PDB file of C-alpha atoms in Angstrom:
ATOM      1  CA  UNK A 238      15.825 -22.406  22.275  1.00  0.00           C
ATOM      2  CA  UNK A 239      14.580 -21.789  18.759  1.00  0.00           C
ATOM      3  CA  UNK A 240      16.284 -23.945  16.129  1.00  0.00           C
ATOM      4  CA  UNK A 241      17.071 -22.092  12.936  1.00  0.00           C
ATOM      5  CA  UNK A 242      16.800 -23.797   9.568  1.00  0.00           C
ATOM      6  CA  UNK A 243      20.139 -24.743   8.041  1.00  0.00           C
ATOM      7  CA  UNK A 244      20.462 -24.164   4.303  1.00  0.00           C
ATOM      8  CA  UNK A 245      22.968 -25.581   1.852  1.00  0.00           C
ATOM      9  CA  UNK A 246      25.705 -22.962   1.557  1.00  0.00           C
ATOM     10  CA  UNK A 247      27.490 -24.634  -1.355  1.00  0.00           C
ATOM     11  CA  UNK A 248      28.187 -21.997  -3.973  1.00  0.00           C
ATOM     12  CA  UNK A 249      27.883 -19.096  -1.545  1.00  0.00           C
ATOM     13  CA  UNK A 250      30.858 -16.726  -1.392  1.00  0.00           C
ATOM     14  CA  UNK A 251      32.371 -15.313   1.773  1.00  0.00           C
ATOM     15  CA  UNK A 252      31.653 -11.597   2.044  1.00  0.00           C
ATOM     16  CA  UNK A 253      33.849  -9.043   3.800  1.00  0.00           C
ATOM     17  CA  UNK A 254      32.252  -5.624   3.542  1.00  0.00           C
ATOM     18  CA  UNK A 255      33.262  -2.386   5.204  1.00  0.00           C
ATOM     19  CA  UNK A 256      31.406  -0.937   8.187  1.00  0.00           C
ATOM     20  CA  UNK A 257      28.451   0.703   6.485  1.00  0.00           C
ATOM     21  CA  UNK A 258      24.890  -0.293   5.749  1.00  0.00           C
ATOM     22  CA  UNK A 259      21.926  -0.186   3.414  1.00  0.00           C
ATOM     23  CA  UNK A 260      18.228   0.180   4.159  1.00  0.00           C
ATOM     24  CA  UNK A 261      15.920  -2.691   3.184  1.00  0.00           C
ATOM     25  CA  UNK A 262      12.167  -2.088   3.506  1.00  0.00           C
ATOM     26  CA  UNK A 263       9.724  -4.730   4.710  1.00  0.00           C
ATOM     27  CA  UNK A 264       5.995  -4.704   5.359  1.00  0.00           C
ATOM     28  CA  UNK A 265       5.172  -5.845   8.888  1.00  0.00           C
ATOM     29  CA  UNK A 266       2.183  -7.503  10.533  1.00  0.00           C
ATOM     30  CA  UNK A 267      -0.449  -5.394  12.290  1.00  0.00           C
ATOM     31  CA  UNK A 268      -1.456  -8.128  14.710  1.00  0.00           C
ATOM     32  CA  UNK A 269       1.744  -9.405  16.340  1.00  0.00           C
ATOM     33  CA  UNK A 270       3.568  -8.307  19.455  1.00  0.00           C
ATOM     34  CA  UNK A 271       6.844  -8.528  17.562  1.00  0.00           C
ATOM     35  CA  UNK A 272       6.988  -6.707  14.195  1.00  0.00           C
ATOM     36  CA  UNK A 273       7.420  -9.740  11.952  1.00  0.00           C
ATOM     37  CA  UNK A 274       7.235  -9.511   8.175  1.00  0.00           C
ATOM     38  CA  UNK A 275       3.780  -9.445   6.590  1.00  0.00           C
ATOM     39  CA  UNK A 276       3.452 -13.173   5.916  1.00  0.00           C
ATOM     40  CA  UNK A 277      -0.342 -12.958   5.477  1.00  0.00           C
ATOM     41  CA  UNK A 278      -0.617  -9.947   3.133  1.00  0.00           C
ATOM     42  CA  UNK A 279      -2.358  -7.832   5.766  1.00  0.00           C
ATOM     43  CA  UNK A 280      -1.148  -4.668   4.031  1.00  0.00           C
ATOM     44  CA  UNK A 281      -2.344  -5.684   0.577  1.00  0.00           C
ATOM     45  CA  UNK A 282       1.169  -5.396  -0.861  1.00  0.00           C
ATOM     46  CA  UNK A 283       1.781  -9.103  -1.268  1.00  0.00           C
ATOM     47  CA  UNK A 284       3.184 -11.833   0.952  1.00  0.00           C
ATOM     48  CA  UNK A 285       6.617 -10.902   2.295  1.00  0.00           C
ATOM     49  CA  UNK A 286       9.220 -13.656   2.654  1.00  0.00           C
ATOM     50  CA  UNK A 287      12.071 -11.315   3.603  1.00  0.00           C
ATOM     51  CA  UNK A 288      13.787 -10.943   5.924  1.00  0.00           C
ATOM     52  CA  UNK A 289      13.827 -14.719   6.262  1.00  0.00           C
ATOM     53  CA  UNK A 290      14.698 -15.052   9.954  1.00  0.00           C
ATOM     54  CA  UNK A 291      14.282 -18.832   9.866  1.00  0.00           C
ATOM     55  CA  UNK A 292      17.225 -19.306   7.496  1.00  0.00           C
ATOM     56  CA  UNK A 293      19.163 -16.102   8.158  1.00  0.00           C
ATOM     57  CA  UNK A 294      18.767 -14.985   4.546  1.00  0.00           C
ATOM     58  CA  UNK A 295      17.522 -12.087   2.488  1.00  0.00           C
ATOM     59  CA  UNK A 296      16.809 -12.341  -1.228  1.00  0.00           C
ATOM     60  CA  UNK A 297      16.905 -16.138  -1.443  1.00  0.00           C
ATOM     61  CA  UNK A 298      13.168 -16.851  -1.520  1.00  0.00           C
ATOM     62  CA  UNK A 299      11.917 -13.540  -2.945  1.00  0.00           C
ATOM     63  CA  UNK A 300      13.126 -10.760  -5.204  1.00  0.00           C
ATOM     64  CA  UNK A 301      11.309  -7.954  -3.358  1.00  0.00           C
ATOM     65  CA  UNK A 302      14.558  -6.380  -2.153  1.00  0.00           C
ATOM     66  CA  UNK A 303      16.919  -7.513  -4.903  1.00  0.00           C
ATOM     67  CA  UNK A 304      17.846  -4.007  -6.041  1.00  0.00           C
ATOM     68  CA  UNK A 305      18.664  -2.939  -2.481  1.00  0.00           C
ATOM     69  CA  UNK A 306      20.792  -6.022  -1.817  1.00  0.00           C
ATOM     70  CA  UNK A 307      22.584  -5.568  -5.147  1.00  0.00           C
ATOM     71  CA  UNK A 308      23.290  -1.952  -4.215  1.00  0.00           C
ATOM     72  CA  UNK A 309      24.617  -2.927  -0.789  1.00  0.00           C
ATOM     73  CA  UNK A 310      26.963  -5.548  -2.237  1.00  0.00           C
ATOM     74  CA  UNK A 311      28.139  -3.178  -4.965  1.00  0.00           C
ATOM     75  CA  UNK A 312      28.789  -0.525  -2.317  1.00  0.00           C
ATOM     76  CA  UNK A 313      30.692  -3.162  -0.301  1.00  0.00           C
ATOM     77  CA  UNK A 314      28.896  -2.414   2.967  1.00  0.00           C
ATOM     78  CA  UNK A 315      28.591  -5.114   5.595  1.00  0.00           C
ATOM     79  CA  UNK A 316      25.136  -4.492   7.058  1.00  0.00           C
ATOM     80  CA  UNK A 317      21.508  -4.424   5.993  1.00  0.00           C
ATOM     81  CA  UNK A 318      19.104  -2.431   8.180  1.00  0.00           C
ATOM     82  CA  UNK A 319      15.424  -3.376   8.035  1.00  0.00           C
ATOM     83  CA  UNK A 320      12.940  -0.529   7.969  1.00  0.00           C
ATOM     84  CA  UNK A 321       9.163  -0.521   8.151  1.00  0.00           C
ATOM     85  CA  UNK A 322       6.319   1.964   8.443  1.00  0.00           C
ATOM     86  CA  UNK A 323       4.253   1.008  11.449  1.00  0.00           C
ATOM     87  CA  UNK A 324       0.507   0.794  10.876  1.00  0.00           C
ATOM     88  CA  UNK A 325      -0.527  -1.377  13.813  1.00  0.00           C
ATOM     89  CA  UNK A 326      -2.569  -0.668  16.913  1.00  0.00           C
ATOM     90  CA  UNK A 327       0.132   0.937  19.085  1.00  0.00           C
ATOM     91  CA  UNK A 328      -0.675   4.647  18.831  1.00  0.00           C
ATOM     92  CA  UNK A 329       2.803   5.673  20.016  1.00  0.00           C
ATOM     93  CA  UNK A 330       4.369   4.240  16.856  1.00  0.00           C
ATOM     94  CA  UNK A 331       1.581   4.842  14.344  1.00  0.00           C
ATOM     95  CA  UNK A 332       2.927   5.926  10.923  1.00  0.00           C
ATOM     96  CA  UNK A 333       6.499   6.151  12.194  1.00  0.00           C
ATOM     97  CA  UNK A 334       9.413   4.777  10.181  1.00  0.00           C
ATOM     98  CA  UNK A 335      11.116   2.188  12.355  1.00  0.00           C
ATOM     99  CA  UNK A 336      14.354   0.307  11.890  1.00  0.00           C
ATOM    100  CA  UNK A 337      13.573  -2.989  13.588  1.00  0.00           C
ATOM    101  CA  UNK A 338      16.855  -4.854  13.187  1.00  0.00           C
ATOM    102  CA  UNK A 339      19.886  -5.590  11.110  1.00  0.00           C
ATOM    103  CA  UNK A 340      21.772  -8.320   9.294  1.00  0.00           C
ATOM    104  CA  UNK A 341      25.520  -8.751   9.010  1.00  0.00           C
ATOM    105  CA  UNK A 342      26.162 -10.148   5.549  1.00  0.00           C
ATOM    106  CA  UNK A 343      28.646 -13.021   5.864  1.00  0.00           C
ATOM    107  CA  UNK A 344      27.965 -14.823   2.581  1.00  0.00           C
ATOM    108  CA  UNK A 345      26.377 -13.786  -0.723  1.00  0.00           C
ATOM    109  CA  UNK A 346      25.192 -15.583  -3.847  1.00  0.00           C
ATOM    110  CA  UNK A 347      23.743 -14.607  -7.205  1.00  0.00           C
ATOM    111  CA  UNK A 348      20.394 -16.436  -7.305  1.00  0.00           C
ATOM    112  CA  UNK A 349      19.041 -15.008 -10.562  1.00  0.00           C
ATOM    113  CA  UNK A 350      18.854 -18.478 -12.087  1.00  0.00           C
ATOM    114  CA  UNK A 351      16.865 -19.741  -9.105  1.00  0.00           C
ATOM    115  CA  UNK A 352      14.433 -16.833  -9.364  1.00  0.00           C
ATOM    116  CA  UNK A 353      13.990 -17.515 -13.063  1.00  0.00           C
ATOM    117  CA  UNK A 354      12.910 -21.062 -12.201  1.00  0.00           C
ATOM    118  CA  UNK A 355      10.676 -20.111  -9.277  1.00  0.00           C
ATOM    119  CA  UNK A 356       9.075 -16.852 -10.401  1.00  0.00           C
ATOM    120  CA  UNK A 357       9.059 -16.821 -14.206  1.00  0.00           C
ATOM    121  CA  UNK A 358       5.249 -17.044 -14.181  1.00  0.00           C
ATOM    122  CA  UNK A 359       4.901 -13.960 -11.998  1.00  0.00           C
ATOM    123  CA  UNK A 360       3.413 -10.958 -13.761  1.00  0.00           C
ATOM    124  CA  UNK A 361       6.224  -8.590 -14.751  1.00  0.00           C
ATOM    125  CA  UNK A 362       8.939  -9.864 -12.359  1.00  0.00           C
ATOM    126  CA  UNK A 363      11.258  -6.911 -11.716  1.00  0.00           C
ATOM    127  CA  UNK A 364      14.464  -8.947 -11.613  1.00  0.00           C
ATOM    128  CA  UNK A 365      14.296  -9.766 -15.334  1.00  0.00           C
ATOM    129  CA  UNK A 366      16.020  -6.477 -16.187  1.00  0.00           C
ATOM    130  CA  UNK A 367      18.839  -7.065 -13.688  1.00  0.00           C
ATOM    131  CA  UNK A 368      22.198  -8.658 -14.410  1.00  0.00           C
ATOM    132  CA  UNK A 369      22.320 -10.257 -10.958  1.00  0.00           C
ATOM    133  CA  UNK A 370      20.013 -11.110  -8.049  1.00  0.00           C
ATOM    134  CA  UNK A 371      22.177 -11.132  -4.967  1.00  0.00           C
ATOM    135  CA  UNK A 372      21.027 -12.948  -1.851  1.00  0.00           C
ATOM    136  CA  UNK A 373      22.743 -12.644   1.515  1.00  0.00           C
ATOM    137  CA  UNK A 374      23.190 -14.959   4.491  1.00  0.00           C
ATOM    138  CA  UNK A 375      24.417 -14.012   7.938  1.00  0.00           C
ATOM    139  CA  UNK A 376      23.740 -13.076  11.524  1.00  0.00           C
ATOM    140  CA  UNK A 377      20.458 -11.278  12.191  1.00  0.00           C
ATOM    141  CA  UNK A 378      19.341  -9.279  15.224  1.00  0.00           C
ATOM    142  CA  UNK A 379      15.783  -7.978  15.619  1.00  0.00           C
ATOM    143  CA  UNK A 380      14.114  -6.125  18.484  1.00  0.00           C
ATOM    144  CA  UNK A 381      10.635  -5.232  19.739  1.00  0.00           C
ATOM    145  CA  UNK A 382       8.598  -2.247  18.514  1.00  0.00           C
ATOM    146  CA  UNK A 383       9.457  -0.441  21.724  1.00  0.00           C
ATOM    147  CA  UNK A 384      13.186  -0.968  21.162  1.00  0.00           C
ATOM    148  CA  UNK A 385      13.098  -0.099  17.438  1.00  0.00           C
ATOM    149  CA  UNK A 386      15.117   2.848  16.193  1.00  0.00           C
ATOM    150  CA  UNK A 387      12.765   5.625  15.098  1.00  0.00           C
ATOM    151  CA  UNK A 388      14.240   7.108  11.931  1.00  0.00           C
ATOM    152  CA  UNK A 389      12.967  10.619  11.180  1.00  0.00           C
ATOM    153  CA  UNK A 390      13.494  13.153   8.418  1.00  0.00           C
ATOM    154  CA  UNK A 391      15.365  15.260  10.970  1.00  0.00           C
ATOM    155  CA  UNK A 392      17.819  12.447  11.757  1.00  0.00           C
ATOM    156  CA  UNK A 393      18.472  11.890   8.058  1.00  0.00           C
ATOM    157  CA  UNK A 394      19.139  15.602   7.548  1.00  0.00           C
ATOM    158  CA  UNK A 395      21.363  15.766  10.619  1.00  0.00           C
ATOM    159  CA  UNK A 396      23.388  12.844   9.251  1.00  0.00           C
ATOM    160  CA  UNK A 397      23.661  14.548   5.865  1.00  0.00           C
ATOM    161  CA  UNK A 398      21.385  12.352   3.740  1.00  0.00           C
ATOM    162  CA  UNK A 399      18.707  13.424   1.288  1.00  0.00           C
ATOM    163  CA  UNK A 400      15.294  11.801   1.139  1.00  0.00           C
ATOM    164  CA  UNK A 401      12.585  11.197   3.681  1.00  0.00           C
ATOM    165  CA  UNK A 402      12.024   8.468   6.256  1.00  0.00           C
ATOM    166  CA  UNK A 403       9.555   6.583   4.069  1.00  0.00           C
ATOM    167  CA  UNK A 404       9.311   3.373   2.060  1.00  0.00           C
ATOM    168  CA  UNK A 405      11.225   4.681  -1.019  1.00  0.00           C
ATOM    169  CA  UNK A 406      14.299   5.458   1.137  1.00  0.00           C
ATOM    170  CA  UNK A 407      17.387   3.963  -0.544  1.00  0.00           C
ATOM    171  CA  UNK A 408      20.129   5.316   1.697  1.00  0.00           C
ATOM    172  CA  UNK A 409      23.575   3.789   2.075  1.00  0.00           C
ATOM    173  CA  UNK A 410      24.684   4.659   5.603  1.00  0.00           C
ATOM    174  CA  UNK A 411      28.274   5.710   6.145  1.00  0.00           C
ATOM    175  CA  UNK A 412      30.500   4.017   8.707  1.00  0.00           C
ATOM    176  CA  UNK A 413      29.777   6.462  11.567  1.00  0.00           C
ATOM    177  CA  UNK A 414      26.010   6.180  11.205  1.00  0.00           C
ATOM    178  CA  UNK A 415      26.007   2.416  10.692  1.00  0.00           C
ATOM    179  CA  UNK A 416      28.047   2.161  13.896  1.00  0.00           C
ATOM    180  CA  UNK A 417      25.433   4.213  15.770  1.00  0.00           C
ATOM    181  CA  UNK A 418      22.702   1.827  14.629  1.00  0.00           C
ATOM    182  CA  UNK A 419      24.685  -1.359  15.345  1.00  0.00           C
ATOM    183  CA  UNK A 420      25.582  -0.196  18.850  1.00  0.00           C
ATOM    184  CA  UNK A 421      21.970   0.820  19.445  1.00  0.00           C
ATOM    185  CA  UNK A 422      20.575  -2.596  18.490  1.00  0.00           C
ATOM    186  CA  UNK A 423      23.307  -4.499  20.314  1.00  0.00           C
ATOM    187  CA  UNK A 424      22.278  -2.674  23.502  1.00  0.00           C
ATOM    188  CA  UNK A 425      18.690  -3.949  23.216  1.00  0.00           C
ATOM    189  CA  UNK A 426      17.186  -7.359  23.945  1.00  0.00           C
ATOM    190  CA  UNK A 427      17.472  -9.687  20.961  1.00  0.00           C
ATOM    191  CA  UNK A 428      13.980 -10.825  19.924  1.00  0.00           C
ATOM    192  CA  UNK A 429      14.980 -12.800  16.816  1.00  0.00           C
ATOM    193  CA  UNK A 430      13.868 -16.131  18.288  1.00  0.00           C
ATOM    194  CA  UNK A 431      10.432 -14.631  18.947  1.00  0.00           C
ATOM    195  CA  UNK A 432      10.261 -13.481  15.318  1.00  0.00           C
ATOM    196  CA  UNK A 433      11.086 -16.996  14.135  1.00  0.00           C
ATOM    197  CA  UNK A 434       8.587 -18.659  16.470  1.00  0.00           C
ATOM    198  CA  UNK A 435       5.831 -16.286  15.297  1.00  0.00           C
ATOM    199  CA  UNK A 436       6.509 -16.997  11.633  1.00  0.00           C
ATOM    200  CA  UNK A 437       6.570 -20.751  12.291  1.00  0.00           C
ATOM    201  CA  UNK A 438       3.155 -20.437  13.950  1.00  0.00           C
ATOM    202  CA  UNK A 439       1.884 -18.700  10.796  1.00  0.00           C
ATOM    203  CA  UNK A 440       3.156 -21.564   8.680  1.00  0.00           C
ATOM    204  CA  UNK A 441       1.493 -24.162  10.900  1.00  0.00           C
ATOM    205  CA  UNK A 442      -1.842 -22.398  10.419  1.00  0.00           C
ATOM    206  CA  UNK A 443      -1.554 -22.284   6.611  1.00  0.00           C
TER     207      UNK A 443
END
């Protein structure tokens, strides 16, 4: 069984959100059986450290999704849903917008001070204009490409949301639609351990 990395949760606050969810976008690898984050910058959009399956966190080691996490916490929703645009070799999923898993936020923490220490030398770090940089910790569940939820423009319209199923999507899902997604993923085989093992293999090769 995969052992997940324990982090120090001192200073983290318990979080009790309502049943709803926010989309968080992540770039994913082209070369893996499981759609892990783009740890090797295959997409040319930088190295992605979120979602951090190993520690069960989002927003702790990177500020890529800070605005989305802030929005989710402000909206008091309980779940983050992870979306990606598939660009790998499986023709059946090419260019589709997939939701590959979710996180139930159980604890949150403002890590703006930590980001200031770690990333102040980055060119134009986006979090500098923000009052807070919320990170979240909690239970994660990820699935295979084949079990991913294909989110389309038609589904968004049917559910009453504006925008397209693309990277800029910043939707906050209402309770009914978040429930549909949670029940969908809970009915599929949990592949989170495989995600973690794949990322750990990447790190061993670095």
